[in-house]
CSV table of C-alpha atoms and ligand atoms in Angstrom, one decimal:
chain,number,residue,atom,x,y,z
A,1,MET,CA,183.3,113.2,87.2
A,2,ALA,CA,183.3,112.0,83.6
A,3,ILE,CA,180.7,113.7,81.4
A,4,LYS,CA,178.9,111.2,79.1
A,5,ASN,CA,175.3,112.4,78.9
A,6,VAL,CA,174.4,116.0,78.2
A,7,PHE,CA,171.0,117.6,78.4
A,8,VAL,CA,170.3,120.8,76.5
A,9,ILE,CA,167.3,123.0,77.4
A,10,GLY,CA,165.9,124.9,74.4
A,11,ALA,CA,166.1,123.9,70.7
A,12,GLY,CA,166.3,127.5,69.4
A,13,VAL,CA,169.2,129.2,67.7
A,14,MET,CA,171.7,128.5,70.5
A,15,GLY,CA,170.2,125.2,71.8
A,16,ASN,CA,170.4,123.4,68.5
A,17,GLY,CA,173.9,124.7,67.7
A,18,ILE,CA,175.1,123.6,71.1
A,19,THR,CA,173.4,120.2,70.7
A,20,GLN,CA,175.1,119.8,67.3
A,21,VAL,CA,178.7,120.4,68.5
A,22,ILE,CA,178.2,118.2,71.5
A,23,ALA,CA,176.9,115.3,69.3
A,24,GLU,CA,179.8,115.9,66.9
A,25,ALA,CA,182.2,115.5,69.8
A,26,GLY,CA,180.9,112.0,70.5
A,27,TYR,CA,178.6,112.7,73.5
A,28,SER,CA,175.1,111.4,73.9
A,29,VAL,CA,172.9,114.4,74.0
A,30,THR,CA,169.2,115.2,74.7
A,31,MET,CA,167.6,118.4,73.3
A,32,ALA,CA,164.5,119.6,75.1
A,33,ASP,CA,161.9,122.2,74.2
A,34,ILE,CA,158.3,123.0,75.1
A,35,LYS,CA,156.7,122.1,71.8
A,36,ASP,CA,157.3,119.3,69.3
A,37,GLU,CA,157.4,121.8,66.4
A,38,PHE,CA,160.3,123.6,68.1
A,39,VAL,CA,162.2,120.4,68.6
A,40,GLN,CA,161.7,119.4,65.0
A,41,ARG,CA,162.8,122.8,63.8
A,42,GLY,CA,165.9,122.5,65.9
A,43,LEU,CA,166.7,119.0,64.5
A,44,ALA,CA,166.1,120.3,61.0
A,45,ALA,CA,168.6,123.1,61.6
A,46,ILE,CA,171.2,120.6,62.8
A,47,GLY,CA,170.6,118.4,59.7
A,48,LYS,CA,171.0,121.4,57.4
A,49,SER,CA,174.2,122.5,59.2
A,50,LEU,CA,175.7,119.0,58.8
A,51,ASP,CA,174.6,118.9,55.1
A,52,ARG,CA,176.7,122.0,54.6
A,53,LYS,CA,179.7,120.0,55.9
A,54,ILE,CA,178.9,117.2,53.5
A,55,LYS,CA,178.7,119.7,50.6
A,56,LYS,CA,182.1,121.1,51.6
A,57,GLY,CA,183.5,117.5,51.8
A,58,THR,CA,184.3,117.7,55.5
A,59,MET,CA,181.7,115.1,56.6
A,60,THR,CA,180.2,112.0,55.0
A,61,GLU,CA,176.6,110.9,55.0
A,62,ASP,CA,177.5,108.0,57.3
A,63,GLU,CA,179.2,110.4,59.8
A,64,LYS,CA,176.1,112.7,59.7
A,65,ALA,CA,173.9,109.7,60.5
A,66,THR,CA,176.2,108.8,63.4
A,67,VAL,CA,176.0,112.3,64.8
A,68,MET,CA,172.2,112.5,64.4
A,69,GLY,CA,172.0,109.1,66.1
A,70,ARG,CA,173.6,110.5,69.2
A,71,ILE,CA,170.8,113.1,69.6
A,72,LYS,CA,167.6,112.3,71.5
A,73,THR,CA,164.7,114.8,72.0
A,74,THR,CA,162.1,115.4,74.7
A,75,LEU,CA,159.4,117.8,75.8
A,76,ASP,CA,160.0,117.1,79.5
A,77,ASN,CA,162.9,118.8,81.4
A,78,ASN,CA,162.5,116.1,84.1
A,79,ASP,CA,164.3,113.8,81.6
A,80,ALA,CA,167.5,115.7,82.7
A,81,LYS,CA,167.6,113.3,85.7
A,82,GLY,CA,170.3,111.1,84.2
A,83,ALA,CA,172.5,113.9,82.8
A,84,ASP,CA,176.0,114.6,83.9
A,85,LEU,CA,175.8,118.1,82.5
A,86,VAL,CA,172.8,120.3,81.7
A,87,ILE,CA,173.2,123.4,79.5
A,88,GLU,CA,170.2,125.7,79.6
A,89,ALA,CA,169.6,127.8,76.4
A,90,ALA,CA,166.0,129.0,77.1
A,91,PRO,CA,165.0,132.7,76.4
A,92,GLU,CA,166.9,135.5,78.2
A,93,VAL,CA,164.3,136.0,81.1
A,94,LEU,CA,165.7,135.7,84.6
A,95,GLU,CA,162.4,134.4,86.2
A,96,LEU,CA,162.2,131.7,83.5
A,97,LYS,CA,165.8,130.6,84.0
A,98,GLN,CA,165.4,130.5,87.8
A,99,LYS,CA,162.2,128.4,87.4
A,100,ILE,CA,164.1,125.9,85.1
A,101,PHE,CA,167.1,125.7,87.5
A,102,LYS,CA,164.7,125.1,90.5
A,103,GLN,CA,163.3,122.2,88.6
A,104,LEU,CA,166.7,120.9,87.6
A,105,ASP,CA,167.8,121.1,91.2
A,106,ALA,CA,164.9,118.8,92.1
A,107,VAL,CA,165.5,116.1,89.5
A,108,CYS,CA,169.2,116.1,88.6
A,109,LYS,CA,171.9,113.8,90.1
A,110,PRO,CA,173.8,115.4,93.0
A,111,ASP,CA,177.0,115.5,91.0
A,112,ALA,CA,175.6,116.9,87.8
A,113,ILE,CA,177.0,120.2,86.5
A,114,LEU,CA,174.2,122.8,85.8
A,115,ALA,CA,175.2,125.4,83.2
A,116,THR,CA,173.5,128.4,81.7
A,117,ASN,CA,174.1,129.9,78.3
A,118,THR,CA,172.9,133.3,79.4
A,119,SER,CA,174.4,136.3,77.5
A,120,SER,CA,173.9,138.9,80.1
A,121,LEU,CA,172.0,137.8,83.2
A,122,PRO,CA,173.9,137.2,86.5
A,123,VAL,CA,175.0,133.6,86.8
A,124,THR,CA,174.9,134.0,90.6
A,125,ALA,CA,171.2,135.0,90.5
A,126,ILE,CA,170.4,131.9,88.4
A,127,ALA,CA,172.6,129.7,90.7
A,128,ASP,CA,170.8,131.0,93.8
A,129,ALA,CA,167.5,129.5,92.6
A,130,THR,CA,169.1,126.1,93.4
A,131,ARG,CA,170.3,124.4,96.7
A,132,ARG,CA,173.6,123.7,94.9
A,133,PRO,CA,174.9,127.1,93.6
A,134,GLU,CA,178.4,125.7,93.9
A,135,ARG,CA,177.7,123.4,90.9
A,136,VAL,CA,176.1,126.1,88.7
A,137,VAL,CA,178.3,127.8,86.1
A,138,GLY,CA,177.9,130.0,83.0
A,139,ILE,CA,179.0,128.3,79.7
A,140,HIS,CA,178.4,131.0,77.1
A,141,PHE,CA,178.6,129.8,73.5
A,142,MET,CA,178.7,132.3,70.7
A,143,ASN,CA,176.4,132.4,67.6
A,144,PRO,CA,176.8,130.6,65.2
A,145,VAL,CA,177.9,127.9,67.7
A,146,PRO,CA,179.4,125.4,65.2
A,147,VAL,CA,181.7,128.2,63.8
A,148,ILE,CA,182.9,130.3,66.7
A,149,LYS,CA,185.9,128.9,68.6
A,150,GLY,CA,185.7,130.9,71.8
A,151,VAL,CA,183.3,130.1,74.7
A,152,GLU,CA,183.1,132.2,77.8
A,153,VAL,CA,183.1,130.2,81.1
A,154,ILE,CA,181.6,132.3,84.0
A,155,PRO,CA,181.9,131.2,87.6
A,156,GLY,CA,179.1,132.4,89.8
A,157,ALA,CA,179.9,133.8,93.3
A,158,LYS,CA,179.8,130.2,94.8
A,159,THR,CA,180.9,128.1,91.9
A,160,THR,CA,183.8,125.8,93.0
A,161,ALA,CA,187.1,125.7,91.2
A,162,LYS,CA,186.5,122.0,90.4
A,163,ILE,CA,183.3,122.8,88.5
A,164,VAL,CA,185.0,125.7,86.6
A,165,ALA,CA,187.9,123.3,85.6
A,166,ALA,CA,185.5,120.6,84.5
A,167,SER,CA,183.5,123.1,82.4
A,168,LYS,CA,186.7,124.3,80.7
A,169,GLU,CA,187.7,120.7,80.0
A,170,PHE,CA,184.3,120.0,78.5
A,171,VAL,CA,184.6,123.1,76.3
A,172,LYS,CA,188.0,121.9,75.1
A,173,SER,CA,186.6,118.5,74.3
A,174,LEU,CA,184.3,120.2,71.8
A,175,ASP,CA,187.4,121.6,70.0
A,176,LYS,CA,186.7,125.1,71.4
A,177,GLU,CA,188.6,127.4,73.7
A,178,PRO,CA,187.3,128.5,77.1
A,179,CYS,CA,187.7,132.2,78.1
A,180,GLU,CA,187.1,132.8,81.8
A,181,ALA,CA,185.0,135.9,82.5
A,182,LYS,CA,183.7,137.6,85.7
A,183,ASP,CA,180.0,137.5,86.5
A,184,LEU,CA,179.3,141.1,85.6
A,185,ALA,CA,176.8,142.3,83.1
A,186,GLY,CA,177.8,141.4,79.5
A,187,PHE,CA,180.8,139.3,80.8
A,188,ILE,CA,183.6,140.2,78.4
A,189,VAL,CA,182.4,139.8,74.9
A,190,SER,CA,178.9,141.4,75.0
A,191,ARG,CA,180.2,144.1,77.2
A,192,LEU,CA,182.9,145.2,74.7
A,193,VAL,CA,181.0,144.4,71.5
A,194,ASP,CA,177.8,146.2,72.6
A,195,VAL,CA,179.8,149.3,73.6
A,196,LEU,CA,181.3,149.3,70.0
A,197,MET,CA,177.9,148.9,68.4
A,198,ASN,CA,176.3,151.6,70.6
A,199,GLU,CA,179.1,154.0,69.7
A,200,ALA,CA,178.8,153.1,66.0
A,201,ILE,CA,175.1,154.0,66.3
A,202,ARG,CA,176.1,157.4,67.8
A,203,CYS,CA,178.4,157.9,64.8
A,204,VAL,CA,175.3,157.5,62.6
A,205,GLU,CA,173.4,160.0,64.9
A,206,ASP,CA,176.3,162.4,64.3
A,207,GLY,CA,175.8,162.3,60.5
A,208,ASN,CA,178.0,159.4,59.4
A,209,LYS,CA,176.5,157.0,56.8
A,210,PRO,CA,176.0,153.4,58.1
A,211,GLU,CA,177.9,152.0,55.1
A,212,GLU,CA,180.9,154.3,55.7
A,213,VAL,CA,181.0,153.3,59.4
A,214,ASP,CA,181.0,149.6,58.6
A,215,LYS,CA,183.4,150.0,55.7
A,216,ALA,CA,185.8,151.9,57.9
A,217,MET,CA,185.8,149.2,60.6
A,218,ARG,CA,186.1,146.4,58.1
A,219,LEU,CA,188.9,147.9,56.0
A,220,CYS,CA,190.8,150.0,58.6
A,221,CYS,CA,190.6,147.6,61.6
A,222,ASN,CA,190.2,144.3,59.7
A,223,PHE,CA,186.9,143.5,61.3
A,224,PRO,CA,185.1,140.6,59.5
A,225,ILE,CA,181.8,142.4,59.8
A,226,GLY,CA,181.0,146.1,60.5
A,227,PRO,CA,179.4,147.0,63.9
A,228,LEU,CA,176.1,148.1,62.3
A,229,GLU,CA,175.9,145.0,60.2
A,230,LEU,CA,176.5,143.1,63.4
A,231,CYS,CA,173.7,145.0,65.1
A,232,ASP,CA,171.3,144.1,62.2
A,233,LEU,CA,172.4,140.5,62.5
A,234,ALA,CA,171.9,140.2,66.3
A,235,GLY,CA,168.7,142.3,66.2
A,236,ALA,CA,168.4,145.9,67.5
A,237,ASP,CA,166.1,144.7,70.3
A,238,ILE,CA,168.7,142.3,71.6
A,239,VAL,CA,171.4,145.0,71.4
A,240,LEU,CA,169.1,147.4,73.2
A,241,HIS,CA,168.4,144.8,75.9
A,242,GLY,CA,172.1,144.2,76.4
A,243,THR,CA,172.9,147.9,76.5
A,244,GLU,CA,170.1,148.6,79.0
A,245,THR,CA,171.3,145.7,81.2
A,246,MET,CA,174.8,147.2,81.2
A,247,TYR,CA,173.5,150.7,81.7
A,248,ALA,CA,171.8,149.5,84.9
A,249,GLU,CA,175.1,148.0,86.1
A,250,PHE,CA,177.7,150.5,84.9
A,251,GLY,CA,175.7,153.8,84.8
A,252,GLU,CA,175.9,156.9,82.5
A,253,ARG,CA,178.7,155.7,80.2
A,254,TRP,CA,176.4,152.9,79.0
A,255,ALA,CA,173.3,154.9,78.1
A,256,PRO,CA,171.8,153.4,75.0
A,257,ALA,CA,172.0,155.6,71.9
A,258,PRO,CA,168.6,157.4,71.3
A,259,LEU,CA,168.7,156.2,67.6
A,260,LEU,CA,168.9,152.6,68.9
A,261,LYS,CA,165.8,153.1,71.0
A,262,SER,CA,163.8,154.7,68.2
A,263,MET,CA,164.8,151.9,65.8
A,264,VAL,CA,163.4,149.3,68.2
A,265,LYS,CA,160.2,151.4,68.6
A,266,GLU,CA,159.8,151.5,64.8
A,267,GLY,CA,160.4,147.8,64.4
A,268,LYS,CA,163.6,148.3,62.5
A,269,LEU,CA,165.3,145.4,64.2
A,270,GLY,CA,167.6,144.4,61.4
A,271,ARG,CA,167.6,141.2,59.3
A,272,LYS,CA,164.8,139.6,61.2
A,273,THR,CA,162.3,142.4,60.3
A,274,GLY,CA,163.8,143.2,56.9
A,275,ARG,CA,165.1,146.6,57.9
A,276,GLY,CA,167.7,147.9,60.2
A,277,PHE,CA,170.6,150.1,59.2
A,278,TYR,CA,170.2,148.4,55.8
A,279,ASP,CA,167.4,147.1,53.7
A,280,TYR,CA,167.1,143.3,53.6
A,281,THR,CA,163.7,143.1,51.8
A,282,GLN,CA,165.3,142.8,48.3
A,283,LYS,CA,168.0,140.2,49.3
B,301,NAD,N1,171.0,134.3,69.8
B,301,NAD,C1,172.3,134.6,70.1
B,301,NAD,O1,173.0,135.2,69.3
B,301,NAD,C2,172.8,134.2,71.5
B,301,NAD,C3,174.2,134.2,71.7
B,301,NAD,C4,174.7,133.8,72.9
B,301,NAD,C5,173.8,133.5,73.9
B,301,NAD,N2,172.5,133.6,73.7
B,301,NAD,C6,171.6,133.2,74.9
B,301,NAD,O2,171.2,131.9,74.7
B,301,NAD,C7,169.9,131.7,75.2
B,301,NAD,C8,168.9,131.2,74.1
B,301,NAD,O3,168.9,132.1,73.1
B,301,NAD,P1,168.4,131.8,71.6
B,301,NAD,O4,168.8,132.9,70.7
B,301,NAD,O5,168.7,130.3,71.3
B,301,NAD,O6,166.8,131.8,71.9
B,301,NAD,P2,165.6,131.2,71.0
B,301,NAD,O7,164.4,132.0,71.3
B,301,NAD,O8,166.0,130.9,69.6
B,301,NAD,O9,165.4,129.7,71.7
B,301,NAD,C9,165.0,129.5,73.0
B,301,NAD,C10,164.2,128.2,73.0
B,301,NAD,O10,163.9,127.8,74.3
B,301,NAD,C11,162.6,127.2,74.4
B,301,NAD,N3,162.1,127.2,75.7
B,301,NAD,C12,161.4,128.2,76.4
B,301,NAD,N4,161.1,127.8,77.6
B,301,NAD,C13,161.6,126.5,77.8
B,301,NAD,C14,161.6,125.5,78.8
B,301,NAD,N5,161.0,125.8,80.0
B,301,NAD,N6,162.1,124.3,78.6
B,301,NAD,C15,162.7,124.1,77.4
B,301,NAD,N7,162.8,124.9,76.4
B,301,NAD,C16,162.2,126.1,76.6
B,301,NAD,C17,161.8,128.1,73.4
B,301,NAD,O11,160.6,127.4,73.0
B,301,NAD,C18,162.8,128.3,72.3
B,301,NAD,O12,162.7,127.3,71.3
B,301,NAD,C19,169.5,133.1,75.8
B,301,NAD,O13,169.8,133.1,77.2
B,301,NAD,C20,170.3,134.0,75.0
B,301,NAD,O14,170.6,135.2,75.7
B,301,NAD,C21,172.0,133.9,72.5
């Protein structure tokens, strides 16, 4: 089935980035959220991101207008009824995602593909909220969406090979590369990156200075960003949530570092609260 109309649920960090790259690839796309102010904030973020391209000389004002013209917005997920592909990017709460997929199941065309952008919840558990789990798949974009080339494609237990293939084709049409991952906590990327961040936090517990840990990984391993800087960027609460999810699935080897837990308790979440491993209040 040819994908022409895409419906994105959530206008937050991921939802607006996903909407942007889909519109840039020439699709007609609708971005949904629960409040108009969230939709407007999402649209403004897309506008700003495209303005950066204009500044860099990789996009013209006319092209920006064409891309923005492909984006519609709504506050009603029932408007997904005409969509060929729905990508859900609502908050990382299983019950909420299951509720959304139940609603999508009731309104969407029988041949629509229903995708979730979840970072760590089981795709199968989300798919099983519908009567068509064979058409539900994980399409996991990375943050920032317009920049990162790789996208994880995660088949649920019942997802058909046809839906997986169509999802990969769609990802390629956005000039991105699909990486197929098993439906296990953290898939591939979060599973490996969270383990690195957790162990970097244990290095700090053992007396290493955060700036030395990050410098070592940037200069000795050619990482573009240190693991503790990455933790501050993602948010300690998000990293703890991911680590706990994987601890539940993989056991002892995944126990969150005690320092990570105490930082979350103290509100030292990283950039978003002004303090994490580093101080952002002066920057
Ligand atoms: N932030 C990241 O770095 C990142 C990376 C990869 C994947 N993800 C995943 O993407 C998803 C979204 O994350 P985010 O960071 O964009 O969250 P966010 O909080 O920035 O955005 C979520 C948006 O969904 C909206 N929403 C809530 N309920 C809704 C509903 N019923 N219908 C429509 N919209 C609704 C919220 O109002 C909010 O604007 C999560 O599953 C997250 O795990 C996040």
